[in-house]
Coordinates of C-alpha atoms in Angstrom, one line a residue:
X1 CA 84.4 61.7 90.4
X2 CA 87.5 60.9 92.5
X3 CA 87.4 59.8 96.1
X4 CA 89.7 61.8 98.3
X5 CA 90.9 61.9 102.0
X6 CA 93.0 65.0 103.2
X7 CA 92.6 64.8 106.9
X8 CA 90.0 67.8 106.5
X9 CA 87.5 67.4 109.7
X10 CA 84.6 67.3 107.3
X11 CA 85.4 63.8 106.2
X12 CA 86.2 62.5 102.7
X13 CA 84.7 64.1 99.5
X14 CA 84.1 62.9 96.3
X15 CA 85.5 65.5 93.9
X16 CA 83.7 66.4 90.4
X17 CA 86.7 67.4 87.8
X18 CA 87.0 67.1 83.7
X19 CA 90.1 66.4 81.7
X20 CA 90.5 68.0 78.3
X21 CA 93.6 66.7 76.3
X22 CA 94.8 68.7 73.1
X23 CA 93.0 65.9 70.8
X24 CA 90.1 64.7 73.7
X25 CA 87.4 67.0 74.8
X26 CA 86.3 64.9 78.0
X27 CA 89.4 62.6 78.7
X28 CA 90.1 59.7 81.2
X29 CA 93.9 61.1 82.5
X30 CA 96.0 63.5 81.2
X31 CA 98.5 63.5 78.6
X32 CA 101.6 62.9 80.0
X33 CA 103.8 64.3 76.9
X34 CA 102.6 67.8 77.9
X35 CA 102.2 70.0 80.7
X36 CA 98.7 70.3 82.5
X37 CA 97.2 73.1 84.3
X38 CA 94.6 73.2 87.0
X39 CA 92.0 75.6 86.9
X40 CA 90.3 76.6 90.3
X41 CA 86.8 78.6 90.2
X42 CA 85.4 81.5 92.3
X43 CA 82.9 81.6 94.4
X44 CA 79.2 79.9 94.1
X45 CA 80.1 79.3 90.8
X46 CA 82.2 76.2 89.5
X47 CA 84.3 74.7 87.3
X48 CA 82.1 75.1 83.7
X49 CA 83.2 78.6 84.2
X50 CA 86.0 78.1 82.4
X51 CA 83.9 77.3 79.8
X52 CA 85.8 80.0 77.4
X53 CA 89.2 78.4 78.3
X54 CA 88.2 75.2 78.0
X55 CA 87.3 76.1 73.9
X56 CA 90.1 77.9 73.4
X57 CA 92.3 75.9 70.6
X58 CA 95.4 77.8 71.9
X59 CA 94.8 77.2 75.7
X60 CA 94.3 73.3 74.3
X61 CA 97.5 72.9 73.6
X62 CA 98.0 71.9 77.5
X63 CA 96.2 69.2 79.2
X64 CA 93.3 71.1 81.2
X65 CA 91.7 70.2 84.3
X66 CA 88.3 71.5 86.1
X67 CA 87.9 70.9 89.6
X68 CA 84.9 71.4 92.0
X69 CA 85.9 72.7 95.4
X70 CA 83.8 71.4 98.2
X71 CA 80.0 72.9 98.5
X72 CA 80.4 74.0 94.4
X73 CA 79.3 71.9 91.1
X74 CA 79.0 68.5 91.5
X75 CA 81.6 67.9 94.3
X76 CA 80.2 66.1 97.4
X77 CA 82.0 66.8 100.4
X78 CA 81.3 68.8 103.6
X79 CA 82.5 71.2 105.5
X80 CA 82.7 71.6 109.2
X81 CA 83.0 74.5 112.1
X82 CA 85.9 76.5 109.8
X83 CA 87.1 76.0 106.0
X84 CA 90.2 77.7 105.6
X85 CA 92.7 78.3 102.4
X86 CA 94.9 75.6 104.2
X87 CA 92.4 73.2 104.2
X88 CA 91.4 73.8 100.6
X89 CA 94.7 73.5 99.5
X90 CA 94.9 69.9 101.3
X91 CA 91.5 68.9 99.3
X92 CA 93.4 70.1 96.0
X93 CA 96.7 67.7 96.9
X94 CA 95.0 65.1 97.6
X95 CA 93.1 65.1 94.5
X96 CA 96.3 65.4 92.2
X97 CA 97.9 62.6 94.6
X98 CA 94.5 60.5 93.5
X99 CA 94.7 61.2 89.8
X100 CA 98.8 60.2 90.3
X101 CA 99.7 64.4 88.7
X102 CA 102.6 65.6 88.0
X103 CA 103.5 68.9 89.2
X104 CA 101.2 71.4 87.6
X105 CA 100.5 74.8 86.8
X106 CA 97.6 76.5 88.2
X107 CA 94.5 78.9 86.4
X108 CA 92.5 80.5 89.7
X109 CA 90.1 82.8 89.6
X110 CA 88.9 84.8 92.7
X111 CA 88.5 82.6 95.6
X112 CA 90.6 79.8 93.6
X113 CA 93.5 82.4 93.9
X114 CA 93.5 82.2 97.7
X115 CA 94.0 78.1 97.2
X116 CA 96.4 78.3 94.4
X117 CA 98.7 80.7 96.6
X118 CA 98.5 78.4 99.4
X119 CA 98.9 75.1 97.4
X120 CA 102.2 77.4 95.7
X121 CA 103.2 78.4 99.7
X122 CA 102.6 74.6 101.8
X123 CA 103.7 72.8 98.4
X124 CA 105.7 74.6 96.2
X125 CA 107.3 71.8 94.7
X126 CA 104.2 70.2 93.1
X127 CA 103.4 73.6 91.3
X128 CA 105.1 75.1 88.3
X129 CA 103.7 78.0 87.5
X130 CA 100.4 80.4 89.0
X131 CA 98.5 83.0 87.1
X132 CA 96.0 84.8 89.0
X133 CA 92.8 86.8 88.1
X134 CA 91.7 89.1 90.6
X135 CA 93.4 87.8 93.6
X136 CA 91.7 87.9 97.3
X137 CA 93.3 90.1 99.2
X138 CA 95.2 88.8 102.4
X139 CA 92.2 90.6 104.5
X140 CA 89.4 91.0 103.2
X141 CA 87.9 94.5 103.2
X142 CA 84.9 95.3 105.9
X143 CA 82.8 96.3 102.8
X144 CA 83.3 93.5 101.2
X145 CA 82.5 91.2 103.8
X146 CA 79.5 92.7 104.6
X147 CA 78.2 92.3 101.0
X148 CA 79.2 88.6 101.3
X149 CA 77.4 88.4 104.3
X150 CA 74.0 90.1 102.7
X151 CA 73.8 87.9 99.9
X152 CA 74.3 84.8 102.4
X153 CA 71.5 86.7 104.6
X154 CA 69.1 86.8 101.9
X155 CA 69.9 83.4 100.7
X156 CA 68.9 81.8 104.1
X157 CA 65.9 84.4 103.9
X158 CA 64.4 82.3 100.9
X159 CA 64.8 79.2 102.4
X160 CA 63.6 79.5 105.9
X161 CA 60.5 77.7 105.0
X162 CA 61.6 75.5 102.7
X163 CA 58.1 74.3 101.3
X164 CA 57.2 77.9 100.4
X165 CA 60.7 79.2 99.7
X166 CA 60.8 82.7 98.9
X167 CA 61.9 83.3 95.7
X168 CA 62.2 87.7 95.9
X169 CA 64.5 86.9 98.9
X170 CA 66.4 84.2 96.6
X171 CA 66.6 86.1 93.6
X172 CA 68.5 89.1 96.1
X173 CA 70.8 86.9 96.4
X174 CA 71.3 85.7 93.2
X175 CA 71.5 89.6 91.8
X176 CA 73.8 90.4 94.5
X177 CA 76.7 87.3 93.7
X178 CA 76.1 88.6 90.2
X179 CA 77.1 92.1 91.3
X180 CA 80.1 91.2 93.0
X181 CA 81.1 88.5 90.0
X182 CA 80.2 90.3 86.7
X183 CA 79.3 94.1 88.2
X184 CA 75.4 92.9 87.2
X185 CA 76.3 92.8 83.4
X186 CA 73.6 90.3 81.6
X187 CA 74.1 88.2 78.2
X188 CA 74.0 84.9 77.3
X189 CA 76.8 82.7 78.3
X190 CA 76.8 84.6 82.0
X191 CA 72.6 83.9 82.2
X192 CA 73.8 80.2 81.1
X193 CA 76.0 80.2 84.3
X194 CA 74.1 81.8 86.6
X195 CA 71.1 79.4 85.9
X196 CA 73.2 76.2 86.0
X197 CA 75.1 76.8 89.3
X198 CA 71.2 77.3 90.7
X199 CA 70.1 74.4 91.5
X200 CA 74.0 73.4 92.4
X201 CA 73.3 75.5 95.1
X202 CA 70.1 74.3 96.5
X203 CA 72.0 71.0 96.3
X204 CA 75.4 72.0 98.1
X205 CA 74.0 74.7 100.9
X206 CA 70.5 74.9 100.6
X207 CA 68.3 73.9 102.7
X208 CA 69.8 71.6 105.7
X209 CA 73.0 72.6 104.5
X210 CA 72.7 76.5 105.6
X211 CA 75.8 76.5 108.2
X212 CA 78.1 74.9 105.6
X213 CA 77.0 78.2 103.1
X214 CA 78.3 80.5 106.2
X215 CA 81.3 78.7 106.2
X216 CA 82.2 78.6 102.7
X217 CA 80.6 81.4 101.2
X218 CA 81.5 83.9 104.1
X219 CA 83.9 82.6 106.8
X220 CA 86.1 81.4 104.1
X221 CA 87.1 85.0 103.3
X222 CA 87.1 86.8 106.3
X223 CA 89.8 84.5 107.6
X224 CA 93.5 87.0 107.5
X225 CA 95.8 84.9 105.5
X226 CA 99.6 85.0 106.7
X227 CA 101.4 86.4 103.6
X228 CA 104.5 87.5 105.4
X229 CA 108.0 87.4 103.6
X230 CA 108.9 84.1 104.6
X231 CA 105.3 82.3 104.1
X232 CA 105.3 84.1 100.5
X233 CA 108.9 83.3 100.2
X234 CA 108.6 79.5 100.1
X235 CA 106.7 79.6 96.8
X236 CA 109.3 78.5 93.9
X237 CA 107.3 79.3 90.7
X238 CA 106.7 82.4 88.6
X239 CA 103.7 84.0 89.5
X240 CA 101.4 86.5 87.1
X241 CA 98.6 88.6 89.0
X242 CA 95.7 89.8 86.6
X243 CA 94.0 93.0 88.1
X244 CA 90.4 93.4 86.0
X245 CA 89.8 96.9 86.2
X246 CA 86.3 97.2 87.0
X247 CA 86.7 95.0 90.1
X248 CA 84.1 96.4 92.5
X249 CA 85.1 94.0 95.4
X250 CA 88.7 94.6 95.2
X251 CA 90.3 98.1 93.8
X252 CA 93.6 97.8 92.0
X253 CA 95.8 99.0 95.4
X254 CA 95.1 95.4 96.7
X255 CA 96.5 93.2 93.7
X256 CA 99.2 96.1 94.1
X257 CA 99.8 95.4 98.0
X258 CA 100.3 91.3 97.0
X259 CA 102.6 92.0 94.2
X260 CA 104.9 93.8 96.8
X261 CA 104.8 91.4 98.9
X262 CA 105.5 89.2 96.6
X263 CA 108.5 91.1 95.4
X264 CA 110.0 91.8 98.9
X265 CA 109.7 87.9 99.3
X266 CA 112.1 87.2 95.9
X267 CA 109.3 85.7 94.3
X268 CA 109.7 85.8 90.1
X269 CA 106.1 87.8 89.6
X270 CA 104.3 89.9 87.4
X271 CA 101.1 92.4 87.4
X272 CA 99.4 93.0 84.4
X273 CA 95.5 95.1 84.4
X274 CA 92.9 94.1 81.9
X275 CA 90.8 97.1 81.0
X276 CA 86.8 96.9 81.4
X277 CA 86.5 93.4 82.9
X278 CA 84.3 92.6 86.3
X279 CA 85.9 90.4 89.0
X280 CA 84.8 87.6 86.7
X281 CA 86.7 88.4 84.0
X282 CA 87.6 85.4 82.6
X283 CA 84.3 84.8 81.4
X284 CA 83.6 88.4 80.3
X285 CA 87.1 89.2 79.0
X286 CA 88.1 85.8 78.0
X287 CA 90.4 87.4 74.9
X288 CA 92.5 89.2 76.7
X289 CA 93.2 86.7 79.6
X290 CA 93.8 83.8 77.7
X291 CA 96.1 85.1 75.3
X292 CA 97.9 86.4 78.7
X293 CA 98.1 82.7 79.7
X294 CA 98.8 81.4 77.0
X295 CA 101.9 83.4 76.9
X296 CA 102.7 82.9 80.3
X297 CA 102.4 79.2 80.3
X298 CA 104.7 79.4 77.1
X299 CA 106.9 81.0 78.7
X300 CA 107.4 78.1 81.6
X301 CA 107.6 75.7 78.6
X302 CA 110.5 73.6 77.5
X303 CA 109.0 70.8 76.3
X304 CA 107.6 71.0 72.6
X305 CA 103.1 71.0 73.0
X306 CA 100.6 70.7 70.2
X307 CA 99.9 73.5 67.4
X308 CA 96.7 74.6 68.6
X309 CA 93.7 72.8 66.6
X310 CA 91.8 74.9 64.3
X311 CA 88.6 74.2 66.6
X312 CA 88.0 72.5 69.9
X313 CA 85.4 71.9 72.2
X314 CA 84.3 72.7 75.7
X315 CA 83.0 69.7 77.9
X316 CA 80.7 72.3 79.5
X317 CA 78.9 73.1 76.0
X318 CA 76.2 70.8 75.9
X319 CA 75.3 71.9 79.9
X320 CA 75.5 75.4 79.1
X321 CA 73.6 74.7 75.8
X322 CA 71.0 73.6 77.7
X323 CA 70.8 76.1 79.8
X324 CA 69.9 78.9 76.7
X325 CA 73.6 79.7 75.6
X326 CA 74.5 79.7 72.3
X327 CA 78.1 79.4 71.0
X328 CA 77.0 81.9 68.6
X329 CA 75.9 84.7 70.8
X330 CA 78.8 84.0 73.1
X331 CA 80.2 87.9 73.2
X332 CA 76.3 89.2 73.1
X333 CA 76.0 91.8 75.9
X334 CA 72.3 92.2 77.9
X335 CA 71.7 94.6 80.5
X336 CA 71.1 94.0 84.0
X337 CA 66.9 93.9 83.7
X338 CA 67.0 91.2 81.0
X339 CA 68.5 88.4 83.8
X340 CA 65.1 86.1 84.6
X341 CA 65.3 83.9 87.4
X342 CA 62.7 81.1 87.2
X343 CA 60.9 79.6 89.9
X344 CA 61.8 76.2 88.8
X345 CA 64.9 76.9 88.0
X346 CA 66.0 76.2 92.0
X347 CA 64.8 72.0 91.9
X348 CA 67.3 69.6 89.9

């Protein structure tokens, strides 16, 4: 945990993160001989998503580092009245001003894009590079707001009596966030995540935290960024956008719309589509995207890094471990009606 103050009108928060270093699966401070990269997280879920980049030997070669946004993981912090993209991106400076970072590239995923690309707009000079997967959209679609607003409906539904919480109206929820994330595809490393960020939940906007879920989980996105030519304009780093194909939220015209933008603004970017990944493809079509990375963050590279290890390990194993994943069955597939929510899954 690191303490940080950004000004943010919900006060201070103490912000969960995780180093990995080439040689140093859970490390104290980066490596300074090499680049780092930030990785931000999607929705509901957080940072031990990254779990297949974190134990990729060739995405090791950098310095790595996990971060919990506020109301996600293991972050304390609140949110008041309105959480915006700016206000985000404040948390995310202050944290690398608190760990004493150099400028960084950045790894976002879904919501995480929306703070990357403002962190690359309000302070383009601490960022080096961005690479996106599945980019929120500057508005958000009516369709899509609605299903974010269902799942936060049902949510609230299960906990309105918090002593006899109803777990049909819970697991709704639950099923509909794995919709939207992984298009309701099953196995074990996503049953692994979705039962470890339960409890998380409870925890960050469960009950007596219910407005702060509205305001992260819902308000957060219907807000209409400002990506104009000269907002987009001010961002200084190449940029790669990674549109997963089977992206119910978010159909390929939208990465396409941003990419334009980003064009008519003179900004160095790129578009590349993965074929037969969800939303959450990272996790899903972690092969593909990392070796997209990889090659992308080579390319922003001067300086000499590591030769990849012949084996490395995530510092999210031994969690995910324990909740029923096994490295082994990592690429197993299950269908929708093998997902089991336990009751007791929802208490720490």
């Amino acid at each position: 945990m690191v303490s940080i103050d950004s000004n943010y009108k919900g006060g201070p928060a103490d912000v969960a993160y995780t180093i990995s270093t080439p040689t140093c699966t859970s490390a104290d401070k980066i490596d300074p001989g090499i680049p780092t990269v930030i990785l931000l997280h999607p929705i509901y879920i957080a940072k031990y998503i990254f779990q297949t980049q974190f134990c990729d030997p060739k995405l090791r070669r950098f310095n790595l580092i996990g971060v919990d946004t506020r109301l996600h993981g293991d972050t304390e912090g609140k949110v008041k009245d309105i959480w915006r993209g700016e206000d985000a991106a404040l948390d995310v400076i202050a944290f690398m001003d608190a760990l004493q970072l150099p400028p960084c590239h950045f790894f976002a995923l879904s919501m995480g894009t929306r703070i990357a690309l403002q962190v690359g707009i309000s302070y383009p000079e601490r960022v080096l590079s961005l690479f996106l997967v599945s980019p929120i959209p500057a508005e958000e679609p009516a369709g899509v707001s609605e299903g974010r607003q269902e799942i936060y409906d049902c949510w609230c539904l299960g906990w309105s009596d918090p002593e006899h919480p109803d777990i049909e109206a819970i697991e709704d929820a639950i099923r509909g966030a794995n919709e939207l994330g992984f298009n309701s595809r099953g196995g074990p490393l996503v049953e692994a995540i979705i039962n470890a960020t339960k409890p998380k939940s409870v925890r960050n906007y469960g009950p007596g935290r219910l407005e702060e879920g509205q305001i992260a989980t819902v308000d957060f996105f219907t807000e209409k960024m400002d990506y104009s030519t000269e907002k987009l304009g001010r961002i200084q780093c190449p940029v790669k956008l990674i549109h997963c194909s089977e992206d119910i939220a978010y159909p390929l015209h939208h990465t396409e719309e941003l990419w334009q933008r980003l064009v008519d603004a003179s900004v160095d970017v790129e578009l590349e589509v993965v074929s037969d990944a969800p939303h959450f493809g990272t996790v899903t079509n972690a092969i593909e995207i990392n070796s997209l990375l990889h090659d992308f963050l080579m390319k922003q590279t001067t300086s000499d890094v590591p030769l990849p290890l012949e084996e490395v390990t995530s510092p999210y194993q031994s969690m995910l471990i324990a909740e029923g994943w096994s490295p082994d069955h990592e690429n197993e597939d299950s269908d929708e009606d093998d997902l089991v929510f336990y009751t007791t899954s929802f208490v720490s």
